[in-house]
Coordinates of C-alpha atoms in Angstrom, one line a residue:
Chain A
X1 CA -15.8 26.7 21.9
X2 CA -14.4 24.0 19.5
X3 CA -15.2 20.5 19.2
X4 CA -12.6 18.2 21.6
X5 CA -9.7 16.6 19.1
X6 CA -7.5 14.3 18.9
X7 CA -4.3 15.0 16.7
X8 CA -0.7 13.8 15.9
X9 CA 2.0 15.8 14.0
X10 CA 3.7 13.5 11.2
X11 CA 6.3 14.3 8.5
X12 CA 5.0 13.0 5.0
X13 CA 7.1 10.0 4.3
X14 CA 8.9 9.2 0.9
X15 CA 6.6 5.9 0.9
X16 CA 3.6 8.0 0.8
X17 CA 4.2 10.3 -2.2
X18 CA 3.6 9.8 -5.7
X19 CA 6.1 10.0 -9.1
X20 CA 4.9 13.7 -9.0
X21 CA 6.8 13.6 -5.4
X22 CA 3.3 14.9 -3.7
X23 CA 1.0 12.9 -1.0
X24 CA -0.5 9.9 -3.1
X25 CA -4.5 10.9 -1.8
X26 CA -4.9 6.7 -1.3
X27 CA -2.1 7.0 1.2
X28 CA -3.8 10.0 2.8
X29 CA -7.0 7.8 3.4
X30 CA -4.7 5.1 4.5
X31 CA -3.8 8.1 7.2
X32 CA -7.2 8.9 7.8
X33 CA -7.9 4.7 9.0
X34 CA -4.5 4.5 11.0
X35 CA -5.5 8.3 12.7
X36 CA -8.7 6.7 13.9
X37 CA -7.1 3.4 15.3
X38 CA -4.9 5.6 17.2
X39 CA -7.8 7.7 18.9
X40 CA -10.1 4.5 19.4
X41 CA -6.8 2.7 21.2
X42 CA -5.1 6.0 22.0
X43 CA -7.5 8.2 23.0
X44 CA -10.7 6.5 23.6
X45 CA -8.7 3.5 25.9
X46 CA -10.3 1.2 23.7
X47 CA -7.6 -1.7 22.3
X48 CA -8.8 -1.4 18.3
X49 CA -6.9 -4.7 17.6
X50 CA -9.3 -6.5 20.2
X51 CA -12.3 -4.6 18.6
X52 CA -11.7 -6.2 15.2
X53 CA -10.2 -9.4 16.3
X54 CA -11.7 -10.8 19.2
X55 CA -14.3 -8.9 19.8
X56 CA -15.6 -9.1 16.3
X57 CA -16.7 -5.7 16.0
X58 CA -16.4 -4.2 12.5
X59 CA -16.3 -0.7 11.6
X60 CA -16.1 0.0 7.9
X61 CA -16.7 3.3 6.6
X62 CA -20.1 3.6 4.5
X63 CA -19.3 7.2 3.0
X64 CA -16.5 9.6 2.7
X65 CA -16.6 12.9 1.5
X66 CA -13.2 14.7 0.9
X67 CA -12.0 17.7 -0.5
X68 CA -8.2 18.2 -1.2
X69 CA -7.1 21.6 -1.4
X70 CA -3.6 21.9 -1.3
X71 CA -0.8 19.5 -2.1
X72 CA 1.4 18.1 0.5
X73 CA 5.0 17.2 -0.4
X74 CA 7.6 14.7 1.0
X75 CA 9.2 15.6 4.3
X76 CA 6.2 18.3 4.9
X77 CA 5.6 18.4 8.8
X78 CA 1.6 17.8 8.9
X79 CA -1.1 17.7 11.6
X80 CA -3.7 15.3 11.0
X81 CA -7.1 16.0 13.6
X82 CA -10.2 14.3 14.4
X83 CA -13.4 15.1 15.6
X84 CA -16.8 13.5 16.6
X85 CA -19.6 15.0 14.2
X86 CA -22.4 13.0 15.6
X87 CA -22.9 9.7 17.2
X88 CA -25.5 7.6 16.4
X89 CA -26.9 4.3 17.6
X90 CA -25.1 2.1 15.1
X91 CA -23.3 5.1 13.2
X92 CA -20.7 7.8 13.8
X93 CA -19.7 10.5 11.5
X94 CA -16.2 12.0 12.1
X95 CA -14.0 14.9 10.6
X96 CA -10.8 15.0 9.4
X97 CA -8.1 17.9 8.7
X98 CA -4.7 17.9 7.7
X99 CA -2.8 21.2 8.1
X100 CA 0.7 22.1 6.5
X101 CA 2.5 25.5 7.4
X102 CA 0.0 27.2 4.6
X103 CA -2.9 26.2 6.2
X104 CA -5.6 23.2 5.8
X105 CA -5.2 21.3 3.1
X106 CA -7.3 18.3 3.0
X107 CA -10.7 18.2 4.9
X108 CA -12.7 15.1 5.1
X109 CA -16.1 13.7 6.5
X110 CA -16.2 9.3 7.3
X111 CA -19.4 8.0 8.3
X112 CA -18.7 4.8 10.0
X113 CA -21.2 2.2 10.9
X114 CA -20.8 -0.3 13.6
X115 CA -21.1 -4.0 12.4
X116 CA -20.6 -7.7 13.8
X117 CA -17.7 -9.2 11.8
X118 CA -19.8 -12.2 11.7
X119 CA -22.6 -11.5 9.7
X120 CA -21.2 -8.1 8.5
X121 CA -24.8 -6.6 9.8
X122 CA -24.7 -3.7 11.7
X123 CA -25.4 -3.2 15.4
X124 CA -25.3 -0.9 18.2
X125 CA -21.8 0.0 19.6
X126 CA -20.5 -2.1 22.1
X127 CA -21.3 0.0 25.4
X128 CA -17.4 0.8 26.6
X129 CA -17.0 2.1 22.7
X130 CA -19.7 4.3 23.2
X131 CA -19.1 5.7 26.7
X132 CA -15.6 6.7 25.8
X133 CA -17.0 8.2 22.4
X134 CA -19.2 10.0 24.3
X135 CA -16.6 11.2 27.4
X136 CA -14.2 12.0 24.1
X137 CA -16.9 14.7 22.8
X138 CA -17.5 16.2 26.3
X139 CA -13.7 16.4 27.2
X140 CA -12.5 20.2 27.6
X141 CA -11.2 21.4 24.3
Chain B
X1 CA 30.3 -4.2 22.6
X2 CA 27.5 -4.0 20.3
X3 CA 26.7 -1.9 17.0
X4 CA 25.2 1.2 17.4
X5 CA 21.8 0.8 16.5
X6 CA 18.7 3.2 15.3
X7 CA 15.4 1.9 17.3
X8 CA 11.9 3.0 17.2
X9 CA 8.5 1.0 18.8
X10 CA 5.6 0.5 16.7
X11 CA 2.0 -1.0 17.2
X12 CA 1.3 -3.0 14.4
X13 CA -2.0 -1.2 12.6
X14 CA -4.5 -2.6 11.5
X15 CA -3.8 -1.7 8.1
X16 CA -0.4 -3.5 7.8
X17 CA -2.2 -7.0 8.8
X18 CA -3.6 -9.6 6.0
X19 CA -7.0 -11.9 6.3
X20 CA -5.0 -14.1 8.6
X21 CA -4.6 -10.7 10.9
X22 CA -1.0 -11.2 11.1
X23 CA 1.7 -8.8 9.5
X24 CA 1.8 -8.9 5.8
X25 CA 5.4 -9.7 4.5
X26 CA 5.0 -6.4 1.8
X27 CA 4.6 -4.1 5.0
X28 CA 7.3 -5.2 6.7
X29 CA 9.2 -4.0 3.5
X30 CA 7.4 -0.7 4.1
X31 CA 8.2 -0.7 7.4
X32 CA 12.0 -1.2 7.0
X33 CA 11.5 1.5 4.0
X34 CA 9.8 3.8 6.9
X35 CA 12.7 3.5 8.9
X36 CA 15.9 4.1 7.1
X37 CA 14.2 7.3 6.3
X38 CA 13.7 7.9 9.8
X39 CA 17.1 6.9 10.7
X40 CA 19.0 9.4 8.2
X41 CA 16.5 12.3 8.6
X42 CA 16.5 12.1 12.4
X43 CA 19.8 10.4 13.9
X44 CA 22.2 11.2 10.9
X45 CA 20.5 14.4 10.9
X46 CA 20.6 14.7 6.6
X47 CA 16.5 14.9 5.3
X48 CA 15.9 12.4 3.4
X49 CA 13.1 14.1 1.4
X50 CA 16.1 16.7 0.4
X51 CA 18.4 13.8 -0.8
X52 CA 15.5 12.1 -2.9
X53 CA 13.7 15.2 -3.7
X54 CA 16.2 18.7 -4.7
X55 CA 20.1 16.5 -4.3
X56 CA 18.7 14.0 -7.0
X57 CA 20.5 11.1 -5.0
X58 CA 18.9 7.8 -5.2
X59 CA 19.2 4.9 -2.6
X60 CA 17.9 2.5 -4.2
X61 CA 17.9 -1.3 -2.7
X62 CA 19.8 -3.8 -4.8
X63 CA 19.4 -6.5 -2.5
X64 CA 17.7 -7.9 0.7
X65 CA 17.6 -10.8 2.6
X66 CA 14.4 -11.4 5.0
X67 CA 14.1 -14.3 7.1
X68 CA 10.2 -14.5 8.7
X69 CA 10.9 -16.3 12.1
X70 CA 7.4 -15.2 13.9
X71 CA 4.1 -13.8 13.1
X72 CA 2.9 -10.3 14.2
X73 CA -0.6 -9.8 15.5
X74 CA -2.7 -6.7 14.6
X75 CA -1.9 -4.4 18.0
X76 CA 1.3 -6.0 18.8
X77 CA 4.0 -3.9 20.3
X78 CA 7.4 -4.1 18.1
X79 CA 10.7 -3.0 18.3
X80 CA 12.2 -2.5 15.2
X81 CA 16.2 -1.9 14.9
X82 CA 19.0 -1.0 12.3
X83 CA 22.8 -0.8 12.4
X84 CA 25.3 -0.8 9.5
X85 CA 27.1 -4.0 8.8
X86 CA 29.8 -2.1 5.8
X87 CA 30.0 1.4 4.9
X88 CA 31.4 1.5 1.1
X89 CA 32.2 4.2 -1.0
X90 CA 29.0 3.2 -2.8
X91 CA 27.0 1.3 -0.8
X92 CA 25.8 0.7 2.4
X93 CA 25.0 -3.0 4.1
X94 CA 22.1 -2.6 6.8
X95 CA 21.1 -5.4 8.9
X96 CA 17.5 -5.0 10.7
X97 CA 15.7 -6.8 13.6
X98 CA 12.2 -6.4 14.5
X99 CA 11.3 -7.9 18.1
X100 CA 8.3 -8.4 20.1
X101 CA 7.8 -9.5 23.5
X102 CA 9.1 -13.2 22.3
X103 CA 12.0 -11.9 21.1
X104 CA 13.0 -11.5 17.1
X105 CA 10.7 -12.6 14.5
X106 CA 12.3 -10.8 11.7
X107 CA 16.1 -10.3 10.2
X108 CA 16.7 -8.5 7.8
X109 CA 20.3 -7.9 5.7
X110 CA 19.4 -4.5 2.9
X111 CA 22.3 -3.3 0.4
X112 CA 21.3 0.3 -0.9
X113 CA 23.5 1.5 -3.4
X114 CA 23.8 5.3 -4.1
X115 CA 22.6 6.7 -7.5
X116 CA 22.2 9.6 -9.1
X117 CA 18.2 10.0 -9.9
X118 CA 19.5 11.7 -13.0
X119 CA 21.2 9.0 -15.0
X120 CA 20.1 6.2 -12.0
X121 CA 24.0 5.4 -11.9
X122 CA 26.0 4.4 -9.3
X123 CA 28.0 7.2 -7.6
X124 CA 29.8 8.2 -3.9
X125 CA 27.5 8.6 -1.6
X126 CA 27.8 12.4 -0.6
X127 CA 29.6 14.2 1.7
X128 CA 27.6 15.1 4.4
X129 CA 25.9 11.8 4.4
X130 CA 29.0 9.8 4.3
X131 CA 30.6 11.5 7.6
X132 CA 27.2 10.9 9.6
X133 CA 26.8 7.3 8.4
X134 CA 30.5 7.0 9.8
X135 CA 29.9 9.4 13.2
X136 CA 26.6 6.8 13.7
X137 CA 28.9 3.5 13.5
X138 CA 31.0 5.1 15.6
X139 CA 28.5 6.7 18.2
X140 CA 28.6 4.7 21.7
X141 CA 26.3 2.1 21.5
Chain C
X1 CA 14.8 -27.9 -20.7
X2 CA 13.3 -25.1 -18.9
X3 CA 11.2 -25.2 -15.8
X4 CA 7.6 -25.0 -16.2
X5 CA 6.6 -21.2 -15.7
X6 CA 3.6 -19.2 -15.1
X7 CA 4.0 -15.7 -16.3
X8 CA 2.0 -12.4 -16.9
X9 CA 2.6 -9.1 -18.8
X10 CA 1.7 -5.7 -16.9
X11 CA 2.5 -2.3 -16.8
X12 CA 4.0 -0.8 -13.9
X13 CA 1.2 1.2 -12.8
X14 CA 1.7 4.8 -11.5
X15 CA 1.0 3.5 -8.2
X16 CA 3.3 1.2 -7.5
X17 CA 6.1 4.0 -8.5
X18 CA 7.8 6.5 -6.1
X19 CA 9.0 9.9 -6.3
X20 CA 11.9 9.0 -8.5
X21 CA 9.5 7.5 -10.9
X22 CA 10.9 4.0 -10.6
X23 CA 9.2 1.0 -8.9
X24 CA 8.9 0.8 -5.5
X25 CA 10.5 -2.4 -3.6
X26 CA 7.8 -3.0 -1.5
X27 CA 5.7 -2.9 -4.4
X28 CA 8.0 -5.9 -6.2
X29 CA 7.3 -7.6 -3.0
X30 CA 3.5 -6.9 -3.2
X31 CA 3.6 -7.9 -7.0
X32 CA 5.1 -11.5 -6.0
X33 CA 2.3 -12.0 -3.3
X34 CA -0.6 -11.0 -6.2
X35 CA 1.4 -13.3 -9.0
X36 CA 1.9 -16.2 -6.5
X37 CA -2.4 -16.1 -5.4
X38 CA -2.6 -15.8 -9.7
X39 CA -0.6 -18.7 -10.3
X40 CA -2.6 -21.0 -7.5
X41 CA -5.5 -19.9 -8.3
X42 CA -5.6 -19.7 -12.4
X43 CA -2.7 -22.3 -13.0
X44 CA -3.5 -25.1 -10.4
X45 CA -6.8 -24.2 -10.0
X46 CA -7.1 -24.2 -6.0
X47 CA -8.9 -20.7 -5.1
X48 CA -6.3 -18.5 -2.7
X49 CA -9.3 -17.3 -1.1
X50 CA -10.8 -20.6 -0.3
X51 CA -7.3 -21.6 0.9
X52 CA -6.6 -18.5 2.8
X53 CA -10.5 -18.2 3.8
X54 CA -12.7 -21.1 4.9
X55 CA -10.5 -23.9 4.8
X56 CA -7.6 -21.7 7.2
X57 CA -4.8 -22.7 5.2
X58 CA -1.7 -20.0 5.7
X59 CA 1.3 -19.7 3.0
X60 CA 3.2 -17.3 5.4
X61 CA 6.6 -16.4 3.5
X62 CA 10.2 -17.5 6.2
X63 CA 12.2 -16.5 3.7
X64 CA 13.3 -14.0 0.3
X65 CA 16.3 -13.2 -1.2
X66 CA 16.0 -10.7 -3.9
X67 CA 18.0 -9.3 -6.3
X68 CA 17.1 -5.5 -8.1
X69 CA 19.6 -5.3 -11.0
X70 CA 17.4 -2.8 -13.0
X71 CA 15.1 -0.5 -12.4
X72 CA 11.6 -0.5 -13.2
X73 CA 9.9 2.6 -14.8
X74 CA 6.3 3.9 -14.8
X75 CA 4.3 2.8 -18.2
X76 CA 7.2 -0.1 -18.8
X77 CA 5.8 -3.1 -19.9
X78 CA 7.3 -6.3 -18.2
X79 CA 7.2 -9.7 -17.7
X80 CA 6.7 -11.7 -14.1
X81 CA 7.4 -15.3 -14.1
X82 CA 7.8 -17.9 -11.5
X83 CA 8.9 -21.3 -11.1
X84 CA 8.9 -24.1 -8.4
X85 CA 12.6 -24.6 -7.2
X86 CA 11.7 -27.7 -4.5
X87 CA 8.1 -29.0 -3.3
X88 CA 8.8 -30.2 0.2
X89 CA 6.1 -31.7 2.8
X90 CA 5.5 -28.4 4.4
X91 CA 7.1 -25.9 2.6
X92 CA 7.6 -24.9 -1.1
X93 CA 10.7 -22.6 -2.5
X94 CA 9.4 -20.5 -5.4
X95 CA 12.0 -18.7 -7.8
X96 CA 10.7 -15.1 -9.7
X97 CA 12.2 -13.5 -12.3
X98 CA 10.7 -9.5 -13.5
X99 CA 11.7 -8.7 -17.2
X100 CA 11.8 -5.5 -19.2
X101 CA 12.8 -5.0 -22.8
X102 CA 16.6 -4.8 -21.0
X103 CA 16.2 -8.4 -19.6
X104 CA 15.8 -9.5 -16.3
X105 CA 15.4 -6.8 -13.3
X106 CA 14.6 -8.4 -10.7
X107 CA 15.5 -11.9 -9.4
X108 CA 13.8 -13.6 -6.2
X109 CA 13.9 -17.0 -4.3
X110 CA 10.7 -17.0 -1.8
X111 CA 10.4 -19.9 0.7
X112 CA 6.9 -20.6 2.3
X113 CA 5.3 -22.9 4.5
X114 CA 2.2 -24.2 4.7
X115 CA 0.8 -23.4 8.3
X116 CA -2.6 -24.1 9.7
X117 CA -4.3 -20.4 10.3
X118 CA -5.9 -21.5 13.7
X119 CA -2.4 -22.2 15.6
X120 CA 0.0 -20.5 13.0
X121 CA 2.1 -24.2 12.9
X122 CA 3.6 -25.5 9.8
X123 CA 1.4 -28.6 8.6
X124 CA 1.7 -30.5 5.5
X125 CA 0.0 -29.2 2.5
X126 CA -3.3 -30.1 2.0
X127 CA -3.5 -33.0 -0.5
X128 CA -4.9 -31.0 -3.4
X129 CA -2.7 -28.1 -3.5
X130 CA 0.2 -30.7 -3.5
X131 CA -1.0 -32.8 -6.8
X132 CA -1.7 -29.7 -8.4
X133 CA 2.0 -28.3 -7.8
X134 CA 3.2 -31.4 -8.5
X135 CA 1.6 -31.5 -11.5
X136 CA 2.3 -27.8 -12.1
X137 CA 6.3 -28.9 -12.0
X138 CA 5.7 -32.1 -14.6
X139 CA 4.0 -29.9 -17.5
X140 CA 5.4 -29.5 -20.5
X141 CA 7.4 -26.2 -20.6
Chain D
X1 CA -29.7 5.9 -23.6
X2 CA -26.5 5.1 -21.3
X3 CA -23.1 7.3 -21.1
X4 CA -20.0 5.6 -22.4
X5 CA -18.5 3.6 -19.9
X6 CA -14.8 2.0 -19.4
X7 CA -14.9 -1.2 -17.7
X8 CA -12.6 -3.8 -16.2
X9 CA -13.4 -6.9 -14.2
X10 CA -10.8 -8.4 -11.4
X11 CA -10.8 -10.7 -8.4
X12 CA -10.5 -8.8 -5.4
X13 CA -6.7 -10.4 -4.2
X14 CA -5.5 -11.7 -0.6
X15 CA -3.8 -8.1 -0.6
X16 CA -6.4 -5.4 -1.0
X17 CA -8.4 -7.5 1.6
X18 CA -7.9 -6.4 5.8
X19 CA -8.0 -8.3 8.9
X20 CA -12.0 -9.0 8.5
X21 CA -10.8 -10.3 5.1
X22 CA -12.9 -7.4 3.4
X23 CA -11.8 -5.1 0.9
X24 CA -10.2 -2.9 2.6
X25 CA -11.2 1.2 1.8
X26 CA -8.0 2.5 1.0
X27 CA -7.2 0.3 -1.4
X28 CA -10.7 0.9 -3.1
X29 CA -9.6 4.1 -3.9
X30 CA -6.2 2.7 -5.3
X31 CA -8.6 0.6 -7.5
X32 CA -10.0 3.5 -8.5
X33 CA -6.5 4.9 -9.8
X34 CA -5.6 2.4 -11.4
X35 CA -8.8 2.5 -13.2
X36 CA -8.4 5.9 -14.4
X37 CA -4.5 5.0 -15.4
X38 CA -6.0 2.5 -17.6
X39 CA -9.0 4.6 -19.0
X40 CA -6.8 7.2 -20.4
X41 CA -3.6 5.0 -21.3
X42 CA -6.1 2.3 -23.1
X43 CA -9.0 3.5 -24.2
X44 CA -8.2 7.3 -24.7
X45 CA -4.5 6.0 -26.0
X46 CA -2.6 8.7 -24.5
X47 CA -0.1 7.2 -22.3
X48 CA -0.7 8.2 -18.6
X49 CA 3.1 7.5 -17.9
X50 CA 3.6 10.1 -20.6
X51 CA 1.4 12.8 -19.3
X52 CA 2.8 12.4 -15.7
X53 CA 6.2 12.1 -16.5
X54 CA 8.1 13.7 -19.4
X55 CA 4.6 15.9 -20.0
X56 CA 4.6 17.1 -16.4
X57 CA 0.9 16.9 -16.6
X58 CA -0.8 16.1 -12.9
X59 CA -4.2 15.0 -12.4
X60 CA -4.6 15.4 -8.5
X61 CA -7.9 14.5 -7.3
X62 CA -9.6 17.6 -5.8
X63 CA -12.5 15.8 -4.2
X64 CA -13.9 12.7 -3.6
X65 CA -16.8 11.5 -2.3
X66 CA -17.6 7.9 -1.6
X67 CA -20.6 5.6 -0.8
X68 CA -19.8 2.0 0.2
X69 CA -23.1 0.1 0.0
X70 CA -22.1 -3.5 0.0
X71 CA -18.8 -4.8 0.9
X72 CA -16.5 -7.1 -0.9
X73 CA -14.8 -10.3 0.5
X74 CA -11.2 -11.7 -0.8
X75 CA -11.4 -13.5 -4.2
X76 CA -14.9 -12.0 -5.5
X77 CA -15.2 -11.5 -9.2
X78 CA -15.9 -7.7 -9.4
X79 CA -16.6 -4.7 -12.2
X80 CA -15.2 -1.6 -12.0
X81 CA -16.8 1.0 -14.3
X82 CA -16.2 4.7 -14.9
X83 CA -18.1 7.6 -16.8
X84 CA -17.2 11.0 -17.3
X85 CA -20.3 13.0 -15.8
X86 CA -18.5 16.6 -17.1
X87 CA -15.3 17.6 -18.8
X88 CA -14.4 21.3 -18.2
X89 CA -11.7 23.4 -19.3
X90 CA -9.2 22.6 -15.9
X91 CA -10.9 19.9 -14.3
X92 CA -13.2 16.4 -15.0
X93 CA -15.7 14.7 -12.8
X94 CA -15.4 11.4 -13.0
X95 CA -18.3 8.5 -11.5
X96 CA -17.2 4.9 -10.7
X97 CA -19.3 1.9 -9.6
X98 CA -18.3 -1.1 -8.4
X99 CA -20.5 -3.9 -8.8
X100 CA -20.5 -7.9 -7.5
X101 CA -23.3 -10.4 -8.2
X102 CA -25.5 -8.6 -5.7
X103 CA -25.6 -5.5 -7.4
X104 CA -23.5 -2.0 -6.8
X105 CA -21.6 -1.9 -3.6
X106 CA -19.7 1.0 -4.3
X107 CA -20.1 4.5 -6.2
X108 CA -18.0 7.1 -6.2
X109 CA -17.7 10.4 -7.8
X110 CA -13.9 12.5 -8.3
X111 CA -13.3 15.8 -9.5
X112 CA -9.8 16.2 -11.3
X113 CA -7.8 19.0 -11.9
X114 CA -5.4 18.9 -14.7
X115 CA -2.1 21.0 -13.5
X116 CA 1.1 21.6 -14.5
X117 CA 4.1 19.6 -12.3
X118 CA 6.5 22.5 -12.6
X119 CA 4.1 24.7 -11.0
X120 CA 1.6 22.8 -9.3
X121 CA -1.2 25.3 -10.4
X122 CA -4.2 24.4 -12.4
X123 CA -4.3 24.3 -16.1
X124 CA -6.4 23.8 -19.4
X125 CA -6.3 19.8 -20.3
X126 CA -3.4 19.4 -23.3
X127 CA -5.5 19.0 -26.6
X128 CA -4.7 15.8 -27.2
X129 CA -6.2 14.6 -24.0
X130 CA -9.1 16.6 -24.0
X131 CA -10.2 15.5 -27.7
X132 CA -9.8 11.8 -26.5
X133 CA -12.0 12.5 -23.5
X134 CA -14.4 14.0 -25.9
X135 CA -14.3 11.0 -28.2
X136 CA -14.6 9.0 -25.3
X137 CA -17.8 10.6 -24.1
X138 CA -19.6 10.6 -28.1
X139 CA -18.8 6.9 -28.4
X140 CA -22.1 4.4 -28.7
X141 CA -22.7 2.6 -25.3

């Protein structure tokens, strides 16, 4: 059985590559953010824009780990995927991958923390966050 | 009759808005950038990361005129639009719009010349690209 | 008798170059926005952030015309300068000028206004940022 | 006894700063380039435009791995600081801090590869950079 994702298929754009003509790797955590504002508004049903603006939820990473393995070139097709690792109270650890026709090529662990965008403490998830987080990881595969 | 034009719709991200959480004037740059490589990759059907990469042909901007008539919000739905104003046998005029749901809020006038990434000299655009750039302005709107 | 100018020397970093090795344009754009909160905050001595920030002061561009005559390389050294073309109640027309050891590159005109960040209308600059432009324009070149 | 370190401060700008006018983690991680860029190109004196262009020497990043304790709002006065924690014959590991007046608020660590361009298959670090490192690292705090 394998964890539920949530993935997209993108071709590595000229803006994203470095002199060297290969994926610039602060433009593939650049990827990473936007992948995760399309599941929490794609996905999860859950408008991100109001979550950061009006709602005043923040949701700043506290750690990444990520391991780049192979190179990925202008025009590549990619896959980039998601998965919930754990959900916590105020914390949620997710996964990344992104794939080429040789394989994975970059894997990558965010721990997120929940936070109120007026005192930049953190705090539980707002409860429609978590339910769909929580439908999300028990969603057929 | 109207020009035929290349379209796409966008959400704004997150990560193209500002500390005012409105569009930041560089990313709308990077957007237009973004989508005359989607235009000649996927409607004239010539991959762009070919020309720029193994072809050596450059299409670099020599000049653009932006005129900011409305804000985007983070998570706003826009339309963004290109047609060619004047095909040359070295350059290319492209005007761009990008709309949301209270009509245009930017114009945009770009004039790419086409270089060799050799010598970064001007030269005929090629071939290939030339006869799509002309089938496009001639496509039914 | 020149203008009164506020300039820096950088190096075009890696970074801000794409896979030809030249400078990005939406990176020109993004070096404007950094020289422009540079020049307010380190020449007139009004802190961007406390503009943009707390006191909810927006400098949204409407307008830029710009010019790319020659290209920038990784590792070049050049020169950014700007000037104040016209000081109006509410909006402010900038001229920019990027140099290498071939003269000028780039050339841009940038025409802001001064909104209010809570209702995104133009407003007349706040008293402070106006003497200190004002004064800006009088120095001694 | 302290390990040699390269250090720069900066003002975080309007555009490295997001929607909850925070630094914004991608762009941490451009910091973080740039840092290195400098590093080798100022203190080791070999010119990074050098190595990365004619030299066809790439540095790719392997892996990173990030901890983001505090964050950091738009105009902050900030230190970055690197140290080399172990040079090796085809790759570096590299740890950054970045510190505000209320201590660290981020540390990272980054494993280099040094490859060759043509191929884009690991290599042993040219000479000349490698004795710089080495220089680097014996140097008096």
């Amino acid at each position: 059985m394998t964890a539920p994702a949530f993935e997209r298929v993108l071709r590595v754009p000229f803006s994203a590559c470095d002199p060297a003509g290969i994926m610039f790797f602060p433009q593939v955590f650049l990827l990473f953010q936007n992948h995760v504002e399309d599941w929490i508004t794609d996905a999860l049903g859950v408008p991100y824009a109001d979550l950061l603006g009006p709602r005043r939820v923040g949701l700043p990473s506290v750690r990444w780990e990520t391991d780049f393995r192979a190179i990925s070139r202008m025009g590549d097709a990619i896959v980039i995927r998601l998965h919930v690792e754990r959900l916590g109270e105020k914390s949620l650890t997710l996964r990344f991958a992104i794939a080429g026709d040789d394989g994975v090529r970059v894997e990558a662990r965010q721990v997120i923390v929940c936070t109120s965008l007026e005192t930049h403490r953190s705090m539980p998830f707002p409860d429609d966050l978590r339910a769909a987080i929580t439908r999300f990881q028990e969603s057929a595969a």
